[in-house]
Amino acid sequence: MSLPQSHPAVHQHKGLSCPVSGKLHEYCPPQAGDSRSACPALNTMANHGYIARDGKNISAFDLIRGLKACYGLSTPLAVFLSVVGFIILKKVRNISLFEIGKHNAIEHDASLVHHDTPQGQEYAPIDIDQTLVGRLIADAKTGREQGEGPEAGDTRILMDATDVARARVRREKECRPIDSVHAEIARGEMGIILGVWETKTHDNVGIPVEWMRRWIGSERLPDGWKPDHVQGLLDVVKRSKAIRTAMDEMKKNEAIANGDEKAKL
């Protein structure tokens, strides 16, 4: 049976180029046989050809180069993420993206847009739950600051560390418990993207929620976007700490509201 004319061409990905998109770093979704993980950052890099589009045979150097070119990460930050990732996975040779989804290695439960790994499974599910994507975006809109949105004459609504904290608190209540190391990884993941896409609207600072929806929901970069600054390790640590502080405050306020007198101390 032939495909309709409107159907995207089915093809194979080999290397960084895509035979259909034809342009450097143009988006193309994964094809049959391509490898992907539960990590939107790395899947996006593959979908745009910053690492091998088929998601296979990727070295630590490939990740370092891709993280710098795609997101503007500093060399120390890119090296740290790549080398530590290979160490956690206990890998020396090149990897495929699906290997990054090994449960409770780098990957963790309480993902913002993925379901927890089913009991007995070695690798996390890679399917994105669009309902969870919508709830993440709602967490930003719920906490919208004055001066954001159409009422303020700006079509953008920004997601900041407090909004991310709200989403993380919600997901950690909905999902299986995660340990302190994976909780820190989860905050760091979002701390990176908050810095990469930092935008100002009037007196507010954050990232446009539609960019977040596109990235985490479709694993695709904003149209025409290119890195305009270098994102360093210390900046990620600062943003991760801001998310944790906001989470702690939310949990404390909830405990007080539920009558926990010790939470007031």
PDB file of C-alpha atoms in Angstrom:
ATOM      1  CA  MET A   1       0.000   0.000   0.000  1.00  0.00           C
ATOM      2  CA  SER A   2       1.419   3.380  -0.968  1.00  0.00           C
ATOM      3  CA  LEU A   3       1.575   6.319   1.422  1.00  0.00           C
ATOM      4  CA  PRO A   4      -0.525   9.459   0.811  1.00  0.00           C
ATOM      5  CA  GLN A   5       1.310  12.394  -0.750  1.00  0.00           C
ATOM      6  CA  SER A   6       0.965  14.414   2.464  1.00  0.00           C
ATOM      7  CA  HIS A   7       2.745  11.731   4.513  1.00  0.00           C
ATOM      8  CA  PRO A   8       6.332  12.671   5.557  1.00  0.00           C
ATOM      9  CA  ALA A   9       8.939  10.724   3.633  1.00  0.00           C
ATOM     10  CA  VAL A  10      10.103   7.611   5.452  1.00  0.00           C
ATOM     11  CA  HIS A  11      13.874   7.432   5.490  1.00  0.00           C
ATOM     12  CA  GLN A  12      16.956   6.351   7.388  1.00  0.00           C
ATOM     13  CA  HIS A  13      19.125   8.551   9.544  1.00  0.00           C
ATOM     14  CA  LYS A  14      22.881   8.125   9.294  1.00  0.00           C
ATOM     15  CA  GLY A  15      25.150  10.620  10.990  1.00  0.00           C
ATOM     16  CA  LEU A  16      24.210  14.258  11.606  1.00  0.00           C
ATOM     17  CA  SER A  17      22.537  14.996   8.292  1.00  0.00           C
ATOM     18  CA  CYS A  18      18.952  14.209   7.338  1.00  0.00           C
ATOM     19  CA  PRO A  19      18.160  13.326   3.701  1.00  0.00           C
ATOM     20  CA  VAL A  20      14.678  14.872   3.969  1.00  0.00           C
ATOM     21  CA  SER A  21      15.172  18.093   5.948  1.00  0.00           C
ATOM     22  CA  GLY A  22      18.221  18.999   3.867  1.00  0.00           C
ATOM     23  CA  LYS A  23      19.256  21.891   6.136  1.00  0.00           C
ATOM     24  CA  LEU A  24      21.822  21.944   8.901  1.00  0.00           C
ATOM     25  CA  HIS A  25      20.119  21.305  12.254  1.00  0.00           C
ATOM     26  CA  GLU A  26      16.625  21.349  10.762  1.00  0.00           C
ATOM     27  CA  TYR A  27      14.166  19.377  12.904  1.00  0.00           C
ATOM     28  CA  CYS A  28      13.231  15.876  11.815  1.00  0.00           C
ATOM     29  CA  PRO A  29      11.389  13.409  14.066  1.00  0.00           C
ATOM     30  CA  PRO A  30      12.912  10.002  14.832  1.00  0.00           C
ATOM     31  CA  GLN A  31      12.417   7.341  12.196  1.00  0.00           C
ATOM     32  CA  ALA A  32      11.819   3.615  12.599  1.00  0.00           C
ATOM     33  CA  GLY A  33      14.882   2.047  14.178  1.00  0.00           C
ATOM     34  CA  ASP A  34      16.214   5.285  15.706  1.00  0.00           C
ATOM     35  CA  SER A  35      17.181   5.158  19.379  1.00  0.00           C
ATOM     36  CA  ARG A  36      15.720   7.583  21.919  1.00  0.00           C
ATOM     37  CA  SER A  37      15.600   7.929  25.704  1.00  0.00           C
ATOM     38  CA  ALA A  38      13.475   9.587  28.373  1.00  0.00           C
ATOM     39  CA  CYS A  39      15.745  12.665  28.231  1.00  0.00           C
ATOM     40  CA  PRO A  40      14.223  15.535  26.192  1.00  0.00           C
ATOM     41  CA  ALA A  41      17.529  17.403  25.996  1.00  0.00           C
ATOM     42  CA  LEU A  42      19.384  14.576  24.253  1.00  0.00           C
ATOM     43  CA  ASN A  43      16.435  13.513  22.101  1.00  0.00           C
ATOM     44  CA  THR A  44      16.132  17.118  20.900  1.00  0.00           C
ATOM     45  CA  MET A  45      19.826  17.154  20.032  1.00  0.00           C
ATOM     46  CA  ALA A  46      19.326  14.028  17.909  1.00  0.00           C
ATOM     47  CA  ASN A  47      16.167  15.393  16.281  1.00  0.00           C
ATOM     48  CA  HIS A  48      18.144  18.476  15.196  1.00  0.00           C
ATOM     49  CA  GLY A  49      21.366  16.682  14.232  1.00  0.00           C
ATOM     50  CA  TYR A  50      23.624  17.957  17.007  1.00  0.00           C
ATOM     51  CA  ILE A  51      24.413  14.312  17.715  1.00  0.00           C
ATOM     52  CA  ALA A  52      23.781  11.321  15.423  1.00  0.00           C
ATOM     53  CA  ARG A  53      20.150  11.541  14.307  1.00  0.00           C
ATOM     54  CA  ASP A  54      19.636   7.813  14.765  1.00  0.00           C
ATOM     55  CA  GLY A  55      20.713   8.164  18.416  1.00  0.00           C
ATOM     56  CA  LYS A  56      23.315   5.428  18.095  1.00  0.00           C
ATOM     57  CA  ASN A  57      27.077   5.002  18.512  1.00  0.00           C
ATOM     58  CA  ILE A  58      27.464   8.231  20.506  1.00  0.00           C
ATOM     59  CA  SER A  59      30.695   8.987  22.338  1.00  0.00           C
ATOM     60  CA  ALA A  60      31.258  11.231  25.347  1.00  0.00           C
ATOM     61  CA  PHE A  61      33.019  13.648  22.986  1.00  0.00           C
ATOM     62  CA  ASP A  62      29.954  13.686  20.720  1.00  0.00           C
ATOM     63  CA  LEU A  63      27.800  14.671  23.704  1.00  0.00           C
ATOM     64  CA  ILE A  64      30.237  17.374  24.802  1.00  0.00           C
ATOM     65  CA  ARG A  65      30.350  18.905  21.333  1.00  0.00           C
ATOM     66  CA  GLY A  66      26.573  18.614  20.917  1.00  0.00           C
ATOM     67  CA  LEU A  67      25.713  20.165  24.288  1.00  0.00           C
ATOM     68  CA  LYS A  68      27.944  23.140  23.566  1.00  0.00           C
ATOM     69  CA  ALA A  69      26.622  23.708  20.033  1.00  0.00           C
ATOM     70  CA  CYS A  70      22.938  23.031  20.721  1.00  0.00           C
ATOM     71  CA  TYR A  71      22.440  24.682  24.120  1.00  0.00           C
ATOM     72  CA  GLY A  72      25.488  26.907  24.562  1.00  0.00           C
ATOM     73  CA  LEU A  73      26.805  25.010  27.597  1.00  0.00           C
ATOM     74  CA  SER A  74      30.308  25.847  28.767  1.00  0.00           C
ATOM     75  CA  THR A  75      33.038  23.309  28.156  1.00  0.00           C
ATOM     76  CA  PRO A  76      33.362  22.442  31.893  1.00  0.00           C
ATOM     77  CA  LEU A  77      29.594  21.912  32.210  1.00  0.00           C
ATOM     78  CA  ALA A  78      29.365  19.846  29.023  1.00  0.00           C
ATOM     79  CA  VAL A  79      32.356  17.730  30.077  1.00  0.00           C
ATOM     80  CA  PHE A  80      30.910  17.234  33.562  1.00  0.00           C
ATOM     81  CA  LEU A  81      27.506  16.114  32.279  1.00  0.00           C
ATOM     82  CA  SER A  82      28.934  13.790  29.639  1.00  0.00           C
ATOM     83  CA  VAL A  83      31.766  12.185  31.593  1.00  0.00           C
ATOM     84  CA  VAL A  84      29.763  11.766  34.809  1.00  0.00           C
ATOM     85  CA  GLY A  85      26.906  10.324  32.752  1.00  0.00           C
ATOM     86  CA  PHE A  86      29.190   7.691  31.236  1.00  0.00           C
ATOM     87  CA  ILE A  87      30.575   6.895  34.690  1.00  0.00           C
ATOM     88  CA  ILE A  88      27.096   6.467  36.209  1.00  0.00           C
ATOM     89  CA  LEU A  89      26.114   4.211  33.316  1.00  0.00           C
ATOM     90  CA  LYS A  90      29.400   2.310  33.721  1.00  0.00           C
ATOM     91  CA  LYS A  91      30.135   2.759  30.040  1.00  0.00           C
ATOM     92  CA  VAL A  92      33.477   3.174  28.301  1.00  0.00           C
ATOM     93  CA  ARG A  93      32.474   2.527  24.712  1.00  0.00           C
ATOM     94  CA  ASN A  94      29.979   4.510  22.659  1.00  0.00           C
ATOM     95  CA  ILE A  95      26.313   4.301  23.629  1.00  0.00           C
ATOM     96  CA  SER A  96      22.838   4.515  22.141  1.00  0.00           C
ATOM     97  CA  LEU A  97      20.355   6.952  23.619  1.00  0.00           C
ATOM     98  CA  PHE A  98      18.086   4.233  25.005  1.00  0.00           C
ATOM     99  CA  GLU A  99      20.909   3.215  27.378  1.00  0.00           C
ATOM    100  CA  ILE A 100      20.616   6.585  29.130  1.00  0.00           C
ATOM    101  CA  GLY A 101      17.132   5.518  30.188  1.00  0.00           C
ATOM    102  CA  LYS A 102      18.422   2.727  32.431  1.00  0.00           C
ATOM    103  CA  HIS A 103      16.202   2.958  35.470  1.00  0.00           C
ATOM    104  CA  ASN A 104      17.688   4.636  38.552  1.00  0.00           C
ATOM    105  CA  ALA A 105      21.048   5.278  36.902  1.00  0.00           C
ATOM    106  CA  ILE A 106      20.723   8.837  35.547  1.00  0.00           C
ATOM    107  CA  GLU A 107      17.003   8.322  34.845  1.00  0.00           C
ATOM    108  CA  HIS A 108      14.601   8.578  37.764  1.00  0.00           C
ATOM    109  CA  ASP A 109      10.948   8.271  38.701  1.00  0.00           C
ATOM    110  CA  ALA A 110       8.753  11.374  39.123  1.00  0.00           C
ATOM    111  CA  SER A 111       9.578  12.695  35.662  1.00  0.00           C
ATOM    112  CA  LEU A 112       7.632  15.811  34.728  1.00  0.00           C
ATOM    113  CA  VAL A 113       6.213  14.278  31.522  1.00  0.00           C
ATOM    114  CA  HIS A 114       6.965  10.528  31.608  1.00  0.00           C
ATOM    115  CA  HIS A 115       5.416   7.752  33.662  1.00  0.00           C
ATOM    116  CA  ASP A 116       7.470   5.893  36.242  1.00  0.00           C
ATOM    117  CA  THR A 117       9.360   2.836  35.048  1.00  0.00           C
ATOM    118  CA  PRO A 118       7.102  -0.226  35.486  1.00  0.00           C
ATOM    119  CA  GLN A 119       8.211  -2.681  38.146  1.00  0.00           C
ATOM    120  CA  GLY A 120      10.681  -5.183  36.758  1.00  0.00           C
ATOM    121  CA  GLN A 121      11.584  -3.101  33.694  1.00  0.00           C
ATOM    122  CA  GLU A 122      15.223  -2.146  33.144  1.00  0.00           C
ATOM    123  CA  TYR A 123      14.603   0.957  31.031  1.00  0.00           C
ATOM    124  CA  ALA A 124      12.233   3.885  31.472  1.00  0.00           C
ATOM    125  CA  PRO A 125       9.344   4.487  29.059  1.00  0.00           C
ATOM    126  CA  ILE A 126      10.135   7.087  26.403  1.00  0.00           C
ATOM    127  CA  ASP A 127       6.560   7.965  25.447  1.00  0.00           C
ATOM    128  CA  ILE A 128       5.615  11.515  26.430  1.00  0.00           C
ATOM    129  CA  ASP A 129       2.300  11.915  28.237  1.00  0.00           C
ATOM    130  CA  GLN A 130       0.788  15.069  26.725  1.00  0.00           C
ATOM    131  CA  THR A 131      -1.606  15.344  29.683  1.00  0.00           C
ATOM    132  CA  LEU A 132       1.426  15.706  31.945  1.00  0.00           C
ATOM    133  CA  VAL A 133       2.856  18.298  29.548  1.00  0.00           C
ATOM    134  CA  GLY A 134      -0.362  20.282  29.908  1.00  0.00           C
ATOM    135  CA  ARG A 135      -0.186  20.091  33.698  1.00  0.00           C
ATOM    136  CA  LEU A 136       3.400  21.339  33.640  1.00  0.00           C
ATOM    137  CA  ILE A 137       2.375  24.339  31.565  1.00  0.00           C
ATOM    138  CA  ALA A 138      -0.592  24.925  33.892  1.00  0.00           C
ATOM    139  CA  ASP A 139       1.815  25.033  36.839  1.00  0.00           C
ATOM    140  CA  ALA A 140       3.490  28.036  35.206  1.00  0.00           C
ATOM    141  CA  LYS A 141       0.225  29.760  34.319  1.00  0.00           C
ATOM    142  CA  THR A 142      -1.131  29.215  37.831  1.00  0.00           C
ATOM    143  CA  GLY A 143       1.794  31.103  39.302  1.00  0.00           C
ATOM    144  CA  ARG A 144       1.853  33.795  36.633  1.00  0.00           C
ATOM    145  CA  GLU A 145       3.408  37.040  37.794  1.00  0.00           C
ATOM    146  CA  GLN A 146       1.923  40.458  37.199  1.00  0.00           C
ATOM    147  CA  GLY A 147       3.193  41.880  33.927  1.00  0.00           C
ATOM    148  CA  GLU A 148       2.957  38.559  32.079  1.00  0.00           C
ATOM    149  CA  GLY A 149       0.409  37.352  29.581  1.00  0.00           C
ATOM    150  CA  PRO A 150      -2.139  38.981  27.274  1.00  0.00           C
ATOM    151  CA  GLU A 151      -3.642  41.107  30.055  1.00  0.00           C
ATOM    152  CA  ALA A 152      -0.287  42.876  30.344  1.00  0.00           C
ATOM    153  CA  GLY A 153       0.040  43.318  26.603  1.00  0.00           C
ATOM    154  CA  ASP A 154       2.525  40.470  26.220  1.00  0.00           C
ATOM    155  CA  THR A 155       1.652  37.124  24.674  1.00  0.00           C
ATOM    156  CA  ARG A 156       4.386  35.348  26.614  1.00  0.00           C
ATOM    157  CA  ILE A 157       4.008  33.687  29.979  1.00  0.00           C
ATOM    158  CA  LEU A 158       7.275  32.823  31.686  1.00  0.00           C
ATOM    159  CA  MET A 159       8.187  29.745  33.696  1.00  0.00           C
ATOM    160  CA  ASP A 160      10.667  30.361  36.499  1.00  0.00           C
ATOM    161  CA  ALA A 161      12.257  28.357  39.324  1.00  0.00           C
ATOM    162  CA  THR A 162       9.137  28.687  41.490  1.00  0.00           C
ATOM    163  CA  ASP A 163       6.956  27.271  38.714  1.00  0.00           C
ATOM    164  CA  VAL A 164       9.340  24.369  38.229  1.00  0.00           C
ATOM    165  CA  ALA A 165       9.291  23.791  41.994  1.00  0.00           C
ATOM    166  CA  ARG A 166       5.489  23.682  41.915  1.00  0.00           C
ATOM    167  CA  ALA A 167       5.618  21.024  39.195  1.00  0.00           C
ATOM    168  CA  ARG A 168       8.289  18.995  40.989  1.00  0.00           C
ATOM    169  CA  VAL A 169       6.369  19.009  44.276  1.00  0.00           C
ATOM    170  CA  ARG A 170       3.254  17.855  42.451  1.00  0.00           C
ATOM    171  CA  ARG A 171       5.008  15.034  40.592  1.00  0.00           C
ATOM    172  CA  GLU A 172       6.890  13.815  43.655  1.00  0.00           C
ATOM    173  CA  LYS A 173       3.543  13.484  45.435  1.00  0.00           C
ATOM    174  CA  GLU A 174       2.002  11.625  42.480  1.00  0.00           C
ATOM    175  CA  CYS A 175       4.874   9.186  41.898  1.00  0.00           C
ATOM    176  CA  ARG A 176       7.081   6.735  43.727  1.00  0.00           C
ATOM    177  CA  PRO A 177       9.613   8.328  46.123  1.00  0.00           C
ATOM    178  CA  ILE A 178      12.982   9.295  44.690  1.00  0.00           C
ATOM    179  CA  ASP A 179      16.240   9.470  46.631  1.00  0.00           C
ATOM    180  CA  SER A 180      18.171  12.666  47.288  1.00  0.00           C
ATOM    181  CA  VAL A 181      20.670  12.063  44.459  1.00  0.00           C
ATOM    182  CA  HIS A 182      17.975  11.647  41.814  1.00  0.00           C
ATOM    183  CA  ALA A 183      16.014  14.566  43.275  1.00  0.00           C
ATOM    184  CA  GLU A 184      19.113  16.704  42.726  1.00  0.00           C
ATOM    185  CA  ILE A 185      19.461  15.382  39.163  1.00  0.00           C
ATOM    186  CA  ALA A 186      15.818  16.268  38.493  1.00  0.00           C
ATOM    187  CA  ARG A 187      16.313  19.831  39.734  1.00  0.00           C
ATOM    188  CA  GLY A 188      19.571  20.197  37.819  1.00  0.00           C
ATOM    189  CA  GLU A 189      17.956  19.107  34.556  1.00  0.00           C
ATOM    190  CA  MET A 190      15.470  21.946  34.789  1.00  0.00           C
ATOM    191  CA  GLY A 191      18.055  24.358  36.165  1.00  0.00           C
ATOM    192  CA  ILE A 192      20.009  23.966  32.935  1.00  0.00           C
ATOM    193  CA  ILE A 193      17.112  24.810  30.629  1.00  0.00           C
ATOM    194  CA  LEU A 194      15.992  27.729  32.819  1.00  0.00           C
ATOM    195  CA  GLY A 195      19.411  29.267  32.234  1.00  0.00           C
ATOM    196  CA  VAL A 196      19.694  28.378  28.554  1.00  0.00           C
ATOM    197  CA  TRP A 197      16.375  30.064  27.663  1.00  0.00           C
ATOM    198  CA  GLU A 198      16.239  32.841  30.255  1.00  0.00           C
ATOM    199  CA  THR A 199      13.997  35.642  28.986  1.00  0.00           C
ATOM    200  CA  LYS A 200      12.795  38.906  30.517  1.00  0.00           C
ATOM    201  CA  THR A 201       9.258  40.305  30.331  1.00  0.00           C
ATOM    202  CA  HIS A 202       8.890  43.641  32.105  1.00  0.00           C
ATOM    203  CA  ASP A 203      10.221  42.893  35.622  1.00  0.00           C
ATOM    204  CA  ASN A 204       9.925  39.103  35.374  1.00  0.00           C
ATOM    205  CA  VAL A 205      12.507  36.528  34.377  1.00  0.00           C
ATOM    206  CA  GLY A 206      11.901  32.983  33.150  1.00  0.00           C
ATOM    207  CA  ILE A 207      11.498  30.945  29.984  1.00  0.00           C
ATOM    208  CA  PRO A 208       8.499  31.188  27.622  1.00  0.00           C
ATOM    209  CA  VAL A 209       6.088  28.367  28.431  1.00  0.00           C
ATOM    210  CA  GLU A 210       5.468  27.685  24.741  1.00  0.00           C
ATOM    211  CA  TRP A 211       9.191  27.055  24.303  1.00  0.00           C
ATOM    212  CA  MET A 212       8.999  24.635  27.215  1.00  0.00           C
ATOM    213  CA  ARG A 213       5.916  22.939  25.751  1.00  0.00           C
ATOM    214  CA  ARG A 214       7.658  22.526  22.391  1.00  0.00           C
ATOM    215  CA  TRP A 215      10.889  21.232  23.916  1.00  0.00           C
ATOM    216  CA  ILE A 216       9.587  18.859  26.570  1.00  0.00           C
ATOM    217  CA  GLY A 217       6.437  17.840  24.691  1.00  0.00           C
ATOM    218  CA  SER A 218       7.797  17.509  21.138  1.00  0.00           C
ATOM    219  CA  GLU A 219      11.569  17.372  21.740  1.00  0.00           C
ATOM    220  CA  ARG A 220      12.082  20.260  19.376  1.00  0.00           C
ATOM    221  CA  LEU A 221      13.900  23.606  19.630  1.00  0.00           C
ATOM    222  CA  PRO A 222      12.060  26.929  19.233  1.00  0.00           C
ATOM    223  CA  ASP A 223      12.042  28.045  15.601  1.00  0.00           C
ATOM    224  CA  GLY A 224      15.066  30.158  14.764  1.00  0.00           C
ATOM    225  CA  TRP A 225      16.554  29.981  18.256  1.00  0.00           C
ATOM    226  CA  LYS A 226      20.311  29.880  18.722  1.00  0.00           C
ATOM    227  CA  PRO A 227      22.352  30.101  21.960  1.00  0.00           C
ATOM    228  CA  ASP A 228      23.151  33.723  22.802  1.00  0.00           C
ATOM    229  CA  HIS A 229      25.262  33.150  25.924  1.00  0.00           C
ATOM    230  CA  VAL A 230      27.367  30.492  27.620  1.00  0.00           C
ATOM    231  CA  GLN A 231      25.669  28.498  30.367  1.00  0.00           C
ATOM    232  CA  GLY A 232      28.080  27.483  33.132  1.00  0.00           C
ATOM    233  CA  LEU A 233      28.122  24.944  35.952  1.00  0.00           C
ATOM    234  CA  LEU A 234      27.878  27.461  38.788  1.00  0.00           C
ATOM    235  CA  ASP A 235      24.817  29.049  37.215  1.00  0.00           C
ATOM    236  CA  VAL A 236      23.093  25.646  37.048  1.00  0.00           C
ATOM    237  CA  VAL A 237      23.934  25.022  40.709  1.00  0.00           C
ATOM    238  CA  LYS A 238      22.391  28.381  41.613  1.00  0.00           C
ATOM    239  CA  ARG A 239      19.176  27.668  39.698  1.00  0.00           C
ATOM    240  CA  SER A 240      18.898  24.155  41.091  1.00  0.00           C
ATOM    241  CA  LYS A 241      19.241  25.594  44.597  1.00  0.00           C
ATOM    242  CA  ALA A 242      16.502  28.130  43.825  1.00  0.00           C
ATOM    243  CA  ILE A 243      14.179  25.289  42.770  1.00  0.00           C
ATOM    244  CA  ARG A 244      14.969  23.350  45.955  1.00  0.00           C
ATOM    245  CA  THR A 245      14.409  26.410  48.178  1.00  0.00           C
ATOM    246  CA  ALA A 246      11.031  27.050  46.554  1.00  0.00           C
ATOM    247  CA  MET A 247      10.074  23.383  46.932  1.00  0.00           C
ATOM    248  CA  ASP A 248      10.992  23.394  50.617  1.00  0.00           C
ATOM    249  CA  GLU A 249       8.904  26.516  51.177  1.00  0.00           C
ATOM    250  CA  MET A 250       5.900  25.005  49.403  1.00  0.00           C
ATOM    251  CA  LYS A 251       6.136  21.796  51.430  1.00  0.00           C
ATOM    252  CA  LYS A 252       6.433  23.795  54.654  1.00  0.00           C
ATOM    253  CA  ASN A 253       3.404  25.936  53.835  1.00  0.00           C
ATOM    254  CA  GLU A 254       1.392  22.841  52.948  1.00  0.00           C
ATOM    255  CA  ALA A 255       2.362  21.164  56.217  1.00  0.00           C
ATOM    256  CA  ILE A 256       1.340  24.258  58.200  1.00  0.00           C
ATOM    257  CA  ALA A 257      -1.978  24.396  56.350  1.00  0.00           C
ATOM    258  CA  ASN A 258      -2.534  20.755  57.321  1.00  0.00           C
ATOM    259  CA  GLY A 259      -1.973  21.542  60.997  1.00  0.00           C
ATOM    260  CA  ASP A 260       1.639  20.409  61.427  1.00  0.00           C
ATOM    261  CA  GLU A 261       2.884  22.652  64.256  1.00  0.00           C
ATOM    262  CA  LYS A 262       6.481  21.424  63.880  1.00  0.00           C
ATOM    263  CA  ALA A 263       6.590  22.892  60.355  1.00  0.00           C
ATOM    264  CA  LYS A 264       6.324  26.399  61.828  1.00  0.00           C
ATOM    265  CA  LEU A 265       9.652  26.029  63.652  1.00  0.00           C
TER     266      LEU A 265
END
